[in-house]
Amino acid sequence: MKKHVLFSVVILFALVLASCAPAAAPAEAEEAAVEEVVVEEAVVEEAAVPDTIRIGVNETMTGWGAPYGDMTWKGIQLANKHKPEVLGSPVELILVDNKSEKSESALAAQRLVEVEKVVAIIGVNSSSMAMAQNEVLDKVGIPAIGPACTNPLVTLDKPYAFRAAFIDPVQGWAAAKYATEEVGAKTAVLLVDITLDYCVGLSNYFRTNFIEMTEDDHSILGFFSFQTGDRDFTAQLTQIKALDPDIIFAPNEYAEEAAILQQAKQLGITAPFLAGDSADVPELLEIAGENAEGFAYTAQFHPDGYTHPEAVVFIDGFREDYDMEPETFSVTGYDAYMILMDAIEKAGSTDPDAIKDALAVTNFVGARGLTVFDEEGNGLLGVPVIKVVDGKKTFRYIADPE
């Protein structure tokens, strides 16, 4: 497109000169034609694929989100191992640690663009930090694909922002479906970290769907809150025990969730706990131990739920490289990288706008099967439900939105 526009401008300029000056001699006309060709060749050279394609990774490698960032980075590295080149050039991953802070996430994005000169970014797994990142990237026109950030605001009105995950309205629906259909719950209580957009947003979507499914405006018996870093939940849990709900929805980060499960058992609470995909890291079961028995949550992935060839390649590769089971953050990191590479191939270019346009029409089969995006760049995917049985994460089923 750029070549045609530039060529047209050259011709127009030549016509204007011709109308104001004597006719050019044949030799002069030949020189003008040569100049036009040289300009065209220069444009082609500028659009050439670079020797190395630099992709930024903005992740939570330290701070409270470190376990999420570690698993995400493992998935991205495995994907890079499986597909190390695109458009005939090697892919170089530039990792920047955002330290699990919103302000650092914005600074990491700025550094990746201005200093590292990346053409696209993978990150961030946290919704709050992804929002901070995308405010920066949207202004400079650099596409980003988030792995497991699920709050709808991450991509809302951000044409350069995409995500390799379902969003919280879908996850909240799946959680409410499990609570009402599998548990048979008619009442629920919410216990939520009000510091994080993810926790607040997901709890609200669960509340709306649970009320609709129970057909009872009073089915939510109470809402109890705390802040990231809190470790004593005795006061909230004591009040929750007195309400005697059928289920407790607590969509929080792994450290707080593990402490909640421990203290709930100590207080003799028998109502089952239910959470979202932030629970799907190895650290939660390591900390909670037997207190996690019966705990259930929605997730992005479970190895037992996917048997297609692309899933097998991912699962076997992850087990071989890391000697551990893949989960939500590793698979979304893996798929995010693969989806981005697919978009670059389809664009046939490393131009950020071309990559963005190709991402918008994604139709890619990855480790979780077919991924397509809605008009806001959100992944349209089913929601696996996992329950801890005999101390192990057990796959229940995949909830597919209607």
Short mmCIF file of N, CA and C in Angstrom, two decimals, residues 49-53 88-90:
data_model
loop_
_atom_site.label_atom_id
_atom_site.label_comp_id
_atom_site.label_asym_id
_atom_site.label_seq_id
_atom_site.Cartn_x
_atom_site.Cartn_y
_atom_site.Cartn_z
N VAL A 49 11.88 -7.98 6.32
CA VAL A 49 11.83 -8.61 7.64
C VAL A 49 13.19 -8.46 8.30
N PRO A 50 13.25 -8.03 9.56
CA PRO A 50 14.54 -7.86 10.23
C PRO A 50 15.25 -9.20 10.43
N ASP A 51 16.56 -9.15 10.64
CA ASP A 51 17.34 -10.36 10.84
C ASP A 51 16.88 -11.10 12.10
N THR A 52 16.48 -10.35 13.12
CA THR A 52 15.94 -10.93 14.36
C THR A 52 14.64 -10.22 14.70
N ILE A 53 13.61 -10.99 15.03
CA ILE A 53 12.31 -10.42 15.38
C ILE A 53 12.21 -10.37 16.90
N GLY A 88 11.15 -16.61 8.46
CA GLY A 88 12.54 -16.91 8.15
C GLY A 88 13.56 -16.28 9.07
N SER A 89 13.11 -15.59 10.11
CA SER A 89 14.04 -14.95 11.05
C SER A 89 13.84 -15.51 12.45
N PRO A 90 14.91 -15.62 13.24
CA PRO A 90 14.78 -16.09 14.62
C PRO A 90 14.02 -15.10 15.49
#
